[in-house]
CSV table of C-alpha atoms and ligand atoms in Angstrom, one decimal:
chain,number,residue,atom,x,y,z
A,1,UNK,CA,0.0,0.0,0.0
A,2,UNK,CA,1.3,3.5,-1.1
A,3,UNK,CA,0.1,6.7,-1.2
A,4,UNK,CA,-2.1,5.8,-4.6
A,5,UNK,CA,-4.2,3.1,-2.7
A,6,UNK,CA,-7.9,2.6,-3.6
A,7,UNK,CA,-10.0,1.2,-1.3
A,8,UNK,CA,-13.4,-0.8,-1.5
A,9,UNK,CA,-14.9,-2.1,1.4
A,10,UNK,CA,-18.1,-3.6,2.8
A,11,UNK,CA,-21.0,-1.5,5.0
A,12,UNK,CA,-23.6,-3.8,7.1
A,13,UNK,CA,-24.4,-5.4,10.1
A,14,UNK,CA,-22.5,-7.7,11.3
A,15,UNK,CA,-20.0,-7.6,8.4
A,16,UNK,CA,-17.9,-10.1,10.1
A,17,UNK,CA,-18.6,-13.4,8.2
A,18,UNK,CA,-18.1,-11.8,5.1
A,19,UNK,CA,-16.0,-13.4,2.3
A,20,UNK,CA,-16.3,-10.4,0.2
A,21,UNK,CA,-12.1,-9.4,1.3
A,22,UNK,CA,-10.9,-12.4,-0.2
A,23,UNK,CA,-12.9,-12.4,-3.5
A,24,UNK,CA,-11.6,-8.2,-4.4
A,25,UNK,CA,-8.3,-8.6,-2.7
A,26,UNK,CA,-7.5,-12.0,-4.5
A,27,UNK,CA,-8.7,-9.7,-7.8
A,28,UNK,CA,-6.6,-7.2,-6.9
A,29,UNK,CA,-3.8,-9.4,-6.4
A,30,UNK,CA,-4.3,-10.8,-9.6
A,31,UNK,CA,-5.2,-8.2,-11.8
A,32,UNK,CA,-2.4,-5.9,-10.6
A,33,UNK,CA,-4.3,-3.2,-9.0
A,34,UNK,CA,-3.1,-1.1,-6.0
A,35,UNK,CA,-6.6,-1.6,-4.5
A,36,UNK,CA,-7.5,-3.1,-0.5
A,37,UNK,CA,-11.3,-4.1,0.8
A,38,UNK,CA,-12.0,-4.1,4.1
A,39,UNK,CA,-15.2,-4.8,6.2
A,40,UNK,CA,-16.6,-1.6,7.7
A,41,UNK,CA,-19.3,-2.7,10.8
A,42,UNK,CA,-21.5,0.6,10.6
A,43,UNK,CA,-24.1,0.9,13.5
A,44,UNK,CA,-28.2,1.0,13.0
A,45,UNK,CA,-29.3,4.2,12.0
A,46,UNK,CA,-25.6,5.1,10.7
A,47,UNK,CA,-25.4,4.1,7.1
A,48,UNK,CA,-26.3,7.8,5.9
A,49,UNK,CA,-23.3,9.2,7.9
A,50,UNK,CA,-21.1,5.7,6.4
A,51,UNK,CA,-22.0,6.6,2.8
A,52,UNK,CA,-21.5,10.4,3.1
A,53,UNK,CA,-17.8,9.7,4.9
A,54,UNK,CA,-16.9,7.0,1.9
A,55,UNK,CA,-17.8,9.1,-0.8
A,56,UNK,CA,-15.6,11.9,1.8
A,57,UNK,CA,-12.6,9.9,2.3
A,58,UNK,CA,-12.4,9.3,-1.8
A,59,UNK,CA,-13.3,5.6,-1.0
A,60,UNK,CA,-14.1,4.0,-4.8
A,61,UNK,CA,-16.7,1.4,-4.3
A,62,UNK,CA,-18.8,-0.1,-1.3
A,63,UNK,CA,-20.6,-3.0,-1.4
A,64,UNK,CA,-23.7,-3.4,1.1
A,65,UNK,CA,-25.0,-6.2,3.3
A,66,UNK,CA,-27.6,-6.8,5.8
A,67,UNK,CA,-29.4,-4.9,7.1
A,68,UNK,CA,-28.9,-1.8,4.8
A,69,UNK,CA,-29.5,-2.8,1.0
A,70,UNK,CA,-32.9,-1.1,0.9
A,71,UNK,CA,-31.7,1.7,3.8
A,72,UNK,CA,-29.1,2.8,1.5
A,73,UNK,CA,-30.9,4.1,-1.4
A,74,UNK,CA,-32.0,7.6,-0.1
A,75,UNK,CA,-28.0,8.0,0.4
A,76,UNK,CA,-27.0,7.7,-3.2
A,77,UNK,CA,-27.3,9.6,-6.2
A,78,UNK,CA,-28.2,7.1,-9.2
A,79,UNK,CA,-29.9,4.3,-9.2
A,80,UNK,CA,-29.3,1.5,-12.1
A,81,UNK,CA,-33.0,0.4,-13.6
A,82,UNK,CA,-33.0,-3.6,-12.2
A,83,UNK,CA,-31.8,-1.9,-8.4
A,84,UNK,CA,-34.9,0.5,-8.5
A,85,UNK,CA,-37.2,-2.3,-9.8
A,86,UNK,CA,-35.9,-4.7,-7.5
A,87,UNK,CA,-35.7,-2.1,-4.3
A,88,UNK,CA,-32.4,-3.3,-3.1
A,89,UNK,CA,-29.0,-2.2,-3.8
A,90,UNK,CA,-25.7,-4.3,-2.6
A,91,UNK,CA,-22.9,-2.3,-4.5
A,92,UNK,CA,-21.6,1.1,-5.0
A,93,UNK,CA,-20.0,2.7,-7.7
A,94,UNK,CA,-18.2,6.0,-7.2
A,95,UNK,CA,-19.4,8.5,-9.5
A,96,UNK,CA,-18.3,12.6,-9.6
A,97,UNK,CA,-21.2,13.7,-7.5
A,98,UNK,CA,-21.8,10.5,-5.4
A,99,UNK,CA,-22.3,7.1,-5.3
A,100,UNK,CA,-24.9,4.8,-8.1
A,101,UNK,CA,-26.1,2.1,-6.5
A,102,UNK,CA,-26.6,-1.8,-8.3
A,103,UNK,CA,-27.9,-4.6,-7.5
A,104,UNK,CA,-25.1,-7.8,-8.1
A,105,UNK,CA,-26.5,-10.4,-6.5
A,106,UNK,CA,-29.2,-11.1,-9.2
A,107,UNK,CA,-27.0,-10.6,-12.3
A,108,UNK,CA,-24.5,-12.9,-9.8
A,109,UNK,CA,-27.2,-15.3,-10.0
A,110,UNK,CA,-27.7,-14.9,-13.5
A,111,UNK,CA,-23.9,-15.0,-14.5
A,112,UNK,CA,-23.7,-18.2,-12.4
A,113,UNK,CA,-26.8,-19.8,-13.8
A,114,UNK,CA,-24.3,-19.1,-17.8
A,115,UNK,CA,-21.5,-21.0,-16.3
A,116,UNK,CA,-23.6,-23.9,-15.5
A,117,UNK,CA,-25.3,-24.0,-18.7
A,118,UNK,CA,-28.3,-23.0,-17.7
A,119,UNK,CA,-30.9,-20.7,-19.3
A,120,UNK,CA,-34.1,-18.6,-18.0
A,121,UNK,CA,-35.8,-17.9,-21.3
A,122,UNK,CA,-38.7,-20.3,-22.0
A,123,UNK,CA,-38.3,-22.2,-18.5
A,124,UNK,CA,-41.4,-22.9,-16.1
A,125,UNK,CA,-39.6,-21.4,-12.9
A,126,UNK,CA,-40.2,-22.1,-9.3
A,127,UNK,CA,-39.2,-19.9,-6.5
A,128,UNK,CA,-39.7,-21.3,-3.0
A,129,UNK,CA,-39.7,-18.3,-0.8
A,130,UNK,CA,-40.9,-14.6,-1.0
A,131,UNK,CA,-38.8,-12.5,1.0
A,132,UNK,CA,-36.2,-10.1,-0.3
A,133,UNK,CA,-34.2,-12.4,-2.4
A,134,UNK,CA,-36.9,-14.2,-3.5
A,135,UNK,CA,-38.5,-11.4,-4.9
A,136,UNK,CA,-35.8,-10.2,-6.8
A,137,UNK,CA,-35.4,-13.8,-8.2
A,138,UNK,CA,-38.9,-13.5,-9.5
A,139,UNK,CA,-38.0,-10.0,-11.3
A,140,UNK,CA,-35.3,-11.7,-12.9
A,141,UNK,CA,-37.0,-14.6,-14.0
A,142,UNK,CA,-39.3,-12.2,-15.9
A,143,UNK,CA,-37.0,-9.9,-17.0
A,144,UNK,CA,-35.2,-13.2,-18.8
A,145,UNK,CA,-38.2,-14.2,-20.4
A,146,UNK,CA,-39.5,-17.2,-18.1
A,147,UNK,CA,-42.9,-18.7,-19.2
A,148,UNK,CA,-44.6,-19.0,-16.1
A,149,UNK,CA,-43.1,-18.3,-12.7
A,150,UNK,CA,-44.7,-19.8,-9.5
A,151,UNK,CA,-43.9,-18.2,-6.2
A,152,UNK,CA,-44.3,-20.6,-3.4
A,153,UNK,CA,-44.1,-19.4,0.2
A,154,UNK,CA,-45.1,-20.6,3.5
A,155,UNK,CA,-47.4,-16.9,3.7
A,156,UNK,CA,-49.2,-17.1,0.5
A,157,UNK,CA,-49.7,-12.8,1.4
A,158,UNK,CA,-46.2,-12.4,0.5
A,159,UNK,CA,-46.1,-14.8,-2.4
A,160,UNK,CA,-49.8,-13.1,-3.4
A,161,UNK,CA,-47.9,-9.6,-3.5
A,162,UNK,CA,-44.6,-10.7,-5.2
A,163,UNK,CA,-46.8,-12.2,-7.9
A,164,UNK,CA,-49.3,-9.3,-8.6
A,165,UNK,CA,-46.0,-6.8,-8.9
A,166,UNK,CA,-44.6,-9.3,-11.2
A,167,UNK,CA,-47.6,-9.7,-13.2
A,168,UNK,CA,-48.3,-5.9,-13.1
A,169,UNK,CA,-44.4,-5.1,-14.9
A,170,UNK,CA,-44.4,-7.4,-17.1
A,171,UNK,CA,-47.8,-8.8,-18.0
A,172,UNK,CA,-50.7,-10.5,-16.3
A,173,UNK,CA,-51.0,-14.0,-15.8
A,174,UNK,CA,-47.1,-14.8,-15.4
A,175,UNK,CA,-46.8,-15.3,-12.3
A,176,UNK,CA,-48.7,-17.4,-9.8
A,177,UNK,CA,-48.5,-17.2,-5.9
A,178,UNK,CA,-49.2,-20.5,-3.9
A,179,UNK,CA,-49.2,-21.4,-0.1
A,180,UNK,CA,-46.5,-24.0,0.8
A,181,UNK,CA,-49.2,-26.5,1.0
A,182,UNK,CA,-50.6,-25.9,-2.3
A,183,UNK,CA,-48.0,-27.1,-3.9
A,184,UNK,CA,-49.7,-30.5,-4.9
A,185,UNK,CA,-51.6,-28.5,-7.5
A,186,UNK,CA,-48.4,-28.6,-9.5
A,187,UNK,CA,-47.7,-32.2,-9.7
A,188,UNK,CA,-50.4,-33.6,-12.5
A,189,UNK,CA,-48.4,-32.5,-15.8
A,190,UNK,CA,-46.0,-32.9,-17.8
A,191,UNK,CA,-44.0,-29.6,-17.5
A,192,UNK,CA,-41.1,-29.6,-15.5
A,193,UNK,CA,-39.4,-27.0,-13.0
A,194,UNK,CA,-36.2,-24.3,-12.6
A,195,UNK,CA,-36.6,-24.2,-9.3
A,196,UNK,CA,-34.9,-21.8,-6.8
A,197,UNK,CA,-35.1,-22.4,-3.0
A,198,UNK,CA,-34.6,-18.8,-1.6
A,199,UNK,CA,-35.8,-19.6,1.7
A,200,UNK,CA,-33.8,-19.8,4.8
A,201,UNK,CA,-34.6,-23.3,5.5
A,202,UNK,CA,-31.6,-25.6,5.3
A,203,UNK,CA,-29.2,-23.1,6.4
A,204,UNK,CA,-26.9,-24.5,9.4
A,205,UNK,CA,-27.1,-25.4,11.7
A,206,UNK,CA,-30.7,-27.0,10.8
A,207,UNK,CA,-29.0,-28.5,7.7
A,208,UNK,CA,-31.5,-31.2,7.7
A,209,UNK,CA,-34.5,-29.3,6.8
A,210,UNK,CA,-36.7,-28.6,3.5
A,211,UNK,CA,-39.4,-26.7,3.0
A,212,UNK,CA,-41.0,-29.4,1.3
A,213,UNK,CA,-39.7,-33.1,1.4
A,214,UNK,CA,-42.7,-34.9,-0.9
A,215,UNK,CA,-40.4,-36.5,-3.8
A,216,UNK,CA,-43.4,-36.2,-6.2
A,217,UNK,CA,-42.5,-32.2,-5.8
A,218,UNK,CA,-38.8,-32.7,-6.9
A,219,UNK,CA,-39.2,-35.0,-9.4
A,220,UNK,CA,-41.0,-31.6,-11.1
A,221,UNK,CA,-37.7,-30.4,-10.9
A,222,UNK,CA,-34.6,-30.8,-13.9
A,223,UNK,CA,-32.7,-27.6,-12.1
A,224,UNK,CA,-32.4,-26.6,-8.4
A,225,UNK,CA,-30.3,-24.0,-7.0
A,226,UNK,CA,-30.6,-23.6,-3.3
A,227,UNK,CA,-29.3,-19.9,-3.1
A,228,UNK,CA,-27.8,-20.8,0.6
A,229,UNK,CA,-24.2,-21.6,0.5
A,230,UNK,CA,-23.1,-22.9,3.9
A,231,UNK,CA,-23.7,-25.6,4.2
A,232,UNK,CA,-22.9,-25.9,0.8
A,233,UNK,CA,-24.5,-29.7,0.2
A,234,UNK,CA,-28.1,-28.5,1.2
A,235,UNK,CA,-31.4,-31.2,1.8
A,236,UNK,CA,-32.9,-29.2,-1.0
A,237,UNK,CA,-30.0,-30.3,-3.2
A,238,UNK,CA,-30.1,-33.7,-2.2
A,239,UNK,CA,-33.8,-34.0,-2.8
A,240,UNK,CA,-33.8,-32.7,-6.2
A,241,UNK,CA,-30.5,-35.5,-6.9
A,242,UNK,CA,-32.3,-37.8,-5.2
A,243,UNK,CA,-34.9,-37.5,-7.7
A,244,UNK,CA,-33.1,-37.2,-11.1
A,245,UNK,CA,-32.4,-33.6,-11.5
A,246,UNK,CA,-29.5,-31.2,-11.0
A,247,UNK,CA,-28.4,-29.1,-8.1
A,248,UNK,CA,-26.4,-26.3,-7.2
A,249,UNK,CA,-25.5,-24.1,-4.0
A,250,UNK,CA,-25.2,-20.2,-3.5
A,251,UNK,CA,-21.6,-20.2,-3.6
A,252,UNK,CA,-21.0,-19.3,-7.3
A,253,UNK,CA,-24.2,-16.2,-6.9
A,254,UNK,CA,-21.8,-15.1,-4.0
A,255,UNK,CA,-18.2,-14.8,-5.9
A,256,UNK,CA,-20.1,-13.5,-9.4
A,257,UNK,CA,-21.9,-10.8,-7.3
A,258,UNK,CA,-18.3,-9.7,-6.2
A,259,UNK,CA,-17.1,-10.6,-9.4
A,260,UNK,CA,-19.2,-8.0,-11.2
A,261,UNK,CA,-18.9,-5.6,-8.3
A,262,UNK,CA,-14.7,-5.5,-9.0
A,263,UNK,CA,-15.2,-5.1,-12.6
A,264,UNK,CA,-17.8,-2.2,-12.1
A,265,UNK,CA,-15.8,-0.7,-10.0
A,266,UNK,CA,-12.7,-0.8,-11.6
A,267,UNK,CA,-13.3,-1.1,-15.0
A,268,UNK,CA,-11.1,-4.8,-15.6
A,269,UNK,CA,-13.1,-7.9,-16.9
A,270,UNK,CA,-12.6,-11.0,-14.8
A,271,UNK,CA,-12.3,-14.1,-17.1
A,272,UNK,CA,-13.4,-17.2,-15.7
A,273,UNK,CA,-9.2,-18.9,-15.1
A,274,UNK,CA,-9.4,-15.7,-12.5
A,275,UNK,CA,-13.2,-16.6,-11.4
A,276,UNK,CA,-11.5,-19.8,-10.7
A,277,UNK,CA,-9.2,-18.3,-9.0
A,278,UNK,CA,-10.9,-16.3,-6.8
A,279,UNK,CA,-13.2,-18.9,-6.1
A,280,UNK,CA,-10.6,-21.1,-4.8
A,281,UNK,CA,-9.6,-18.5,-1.9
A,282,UNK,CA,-13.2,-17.7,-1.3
A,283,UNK,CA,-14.0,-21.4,-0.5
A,284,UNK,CA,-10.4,-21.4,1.8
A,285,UNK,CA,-11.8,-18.5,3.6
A,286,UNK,CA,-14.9,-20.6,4.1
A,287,UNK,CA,-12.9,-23.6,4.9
A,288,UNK,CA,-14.4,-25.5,2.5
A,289,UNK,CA,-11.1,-26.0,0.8
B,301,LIG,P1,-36.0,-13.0,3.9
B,301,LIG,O1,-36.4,-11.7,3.3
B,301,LIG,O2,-35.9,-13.0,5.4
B,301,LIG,O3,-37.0,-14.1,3.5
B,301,LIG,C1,-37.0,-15.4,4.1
B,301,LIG,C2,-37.9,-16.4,3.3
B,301,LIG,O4,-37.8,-17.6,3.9
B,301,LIG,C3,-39.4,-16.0,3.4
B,301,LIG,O5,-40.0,-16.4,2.3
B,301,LIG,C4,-39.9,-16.9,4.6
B,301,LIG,O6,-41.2,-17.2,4.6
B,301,LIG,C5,-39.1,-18.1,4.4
B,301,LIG,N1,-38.9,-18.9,5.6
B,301,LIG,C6,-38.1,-18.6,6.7
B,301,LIG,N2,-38.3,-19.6,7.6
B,301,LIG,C7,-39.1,-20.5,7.1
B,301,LIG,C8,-39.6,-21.7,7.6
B,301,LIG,N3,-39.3,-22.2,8.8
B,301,LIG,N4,-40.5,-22.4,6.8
B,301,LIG,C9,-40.9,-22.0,5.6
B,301,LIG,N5,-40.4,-20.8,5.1
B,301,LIG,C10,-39.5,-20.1,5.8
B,301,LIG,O7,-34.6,-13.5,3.5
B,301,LIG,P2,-33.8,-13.2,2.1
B,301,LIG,O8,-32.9,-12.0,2.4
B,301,LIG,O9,-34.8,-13.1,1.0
B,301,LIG,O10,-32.8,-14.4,2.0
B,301,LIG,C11,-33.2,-15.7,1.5
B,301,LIG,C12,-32.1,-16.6,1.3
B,301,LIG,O11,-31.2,-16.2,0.3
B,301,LIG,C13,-31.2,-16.9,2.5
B,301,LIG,O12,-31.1,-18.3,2.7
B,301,LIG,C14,-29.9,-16.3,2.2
B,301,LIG,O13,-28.8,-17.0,2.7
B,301,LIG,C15,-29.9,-16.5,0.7
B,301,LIG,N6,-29.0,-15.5,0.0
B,301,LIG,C16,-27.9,-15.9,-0.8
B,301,LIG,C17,-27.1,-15.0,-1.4
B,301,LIG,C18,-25.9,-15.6,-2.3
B,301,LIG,O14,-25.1,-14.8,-2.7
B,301,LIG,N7,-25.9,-16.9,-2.5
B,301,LIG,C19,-27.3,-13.7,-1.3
B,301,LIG,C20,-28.3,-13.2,-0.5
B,301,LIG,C21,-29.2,-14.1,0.1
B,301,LIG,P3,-42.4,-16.2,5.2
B,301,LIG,O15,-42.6,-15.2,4.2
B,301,LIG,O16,-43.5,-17.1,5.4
B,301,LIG,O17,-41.8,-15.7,6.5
């Protein structure tokens, strides 16, 4: 570190878990920039102050965890189109008179879903869940031109409300909200899920849970992607295996969403040997490697 440092960091709530350091400063290392991240642990009721002081202190990017990704938004100065529509906003992007705010995680999500060779467009899509992520998931299923989306959540309100917004963007009829235990209404058919589990169940320590265990459901599934990453073999996985489809964790949505953060912020494009790379020292930090 010199006098020309850059430096990213992290604002939230705890911010201690966080692998974000060792995705940017593996990129850094990498790419050859004379850039540090660091966790910043800003209080309730601070993030104002935080976003005011790193735009002061000539701080380049920021990206933003719980609790603050909605909180932020009256704090910055632009907002990018899929952020606004989706109402939540986990990076920052230094601009002249302030910070734009984006939202990563989803086009993590989406960059991840490319690796593994698997599409959105033309897909029946289920989304177990309707909280903040799973929201977002539903916009982004629409926005990539699923056929039908189904948002299933243990308080059909919340699933009702994700699906009317949906439906109200981008077209009636698209989506469809059903209570956890409705779920049997999908299994006559022949159509067959992308199914995302953006629920908290199955997050350790209760790592032996799913939010719905009938195999009939997962056998409705070819694709499952269980957004939780730790542990990083969830019982949604295993049940969509178990019953002839294919599964995959959080982890990639995680290191794309810094991934796309680093090249926002810095203008380099991260090809997937550094992905790899990067990866590799996220999991270590995880001690899953
Ligand atoms: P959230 O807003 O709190 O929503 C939680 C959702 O889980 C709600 O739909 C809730 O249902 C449901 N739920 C919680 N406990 C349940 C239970 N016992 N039975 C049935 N349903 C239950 O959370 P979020 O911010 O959307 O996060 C959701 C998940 O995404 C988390 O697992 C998080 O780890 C993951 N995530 C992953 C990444 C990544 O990079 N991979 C990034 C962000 C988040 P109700 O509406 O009925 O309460």
């Amino acid at each position: 570190m010199d006098g020309y440092t850059r430096t990213c960091g992290l604002i939230g709530n705890p911010v201690e878990h966080t692998m974000s350091p060792a995705i940017h400063n593996t990129l850094a290392g990498e790419l050859g920039e004379n850039l540090v991240y660091v966790p910043f642990r800003v209080p309730a009721a601070g993030v104002g102050d935080a976003v005011r002081g790193a735009f002061a202190l000539n701080i380049l990017g920021l990206n933003v965890t719980v609790p603050y990704k909605s909180e932020v938004i009256p704090f910055l100065k632009e907002l990018d189109p899929l952020a606004a529509q989706i109402g939540a906003v986990n990076t920052l992007v230094r601009e002249p008179e302030g910070y734009k705010g984006y939202n990563t995680d989803m086009h993590g999500l989406y960059r991840a879903m490319c690796g593994d060779g698997v599409g959105i467009e033309g897909e029946n899509v289920l989304i177990l869940g309707a909280g903040g992520v799973a929201r977002a998931v539903a916009i982004l299923a629409a926005r990539y031109g699923a056929a039908r989306i189904v948002i299933l959540n243990r308080t059909l309100e919340k699933a009702q409300k994700v699906a009317e917004e949906v439906n109200r963007t981008f077209g009636p009829g698209l989506a469809q909200a059903l209570g956890a235990g409705a779920y049997a209404s999908l299994l006559p058919g022949e159509e067959k899920f992308l199914a995302i589990q953006a629920t908290n169940v199955g997050m350790f320590p209760r790592t032996e849970e799913a939010v719905i265990e009938d195999p009939g459901l997962y056998r409705k599934i070819h694709t499952g992607y269980d957004l939780i990453f730790n542990p990083p073999e969830t019982r949604f996985m295993t049940l969509v295996r178990e019953n002839g489809g294919r599964a995959f964790n959080g982890l990639k949505m995680l290191l794309y969403q810094g991934i796309i953060a680093h090249e926002l912020w810095t203008g380099a494009s991260v090809d997937e040997a550094l992905a790899e790379k990067a990866f590799t020292e996220m999991k270590r930090a995880m001690h899953l490697e």
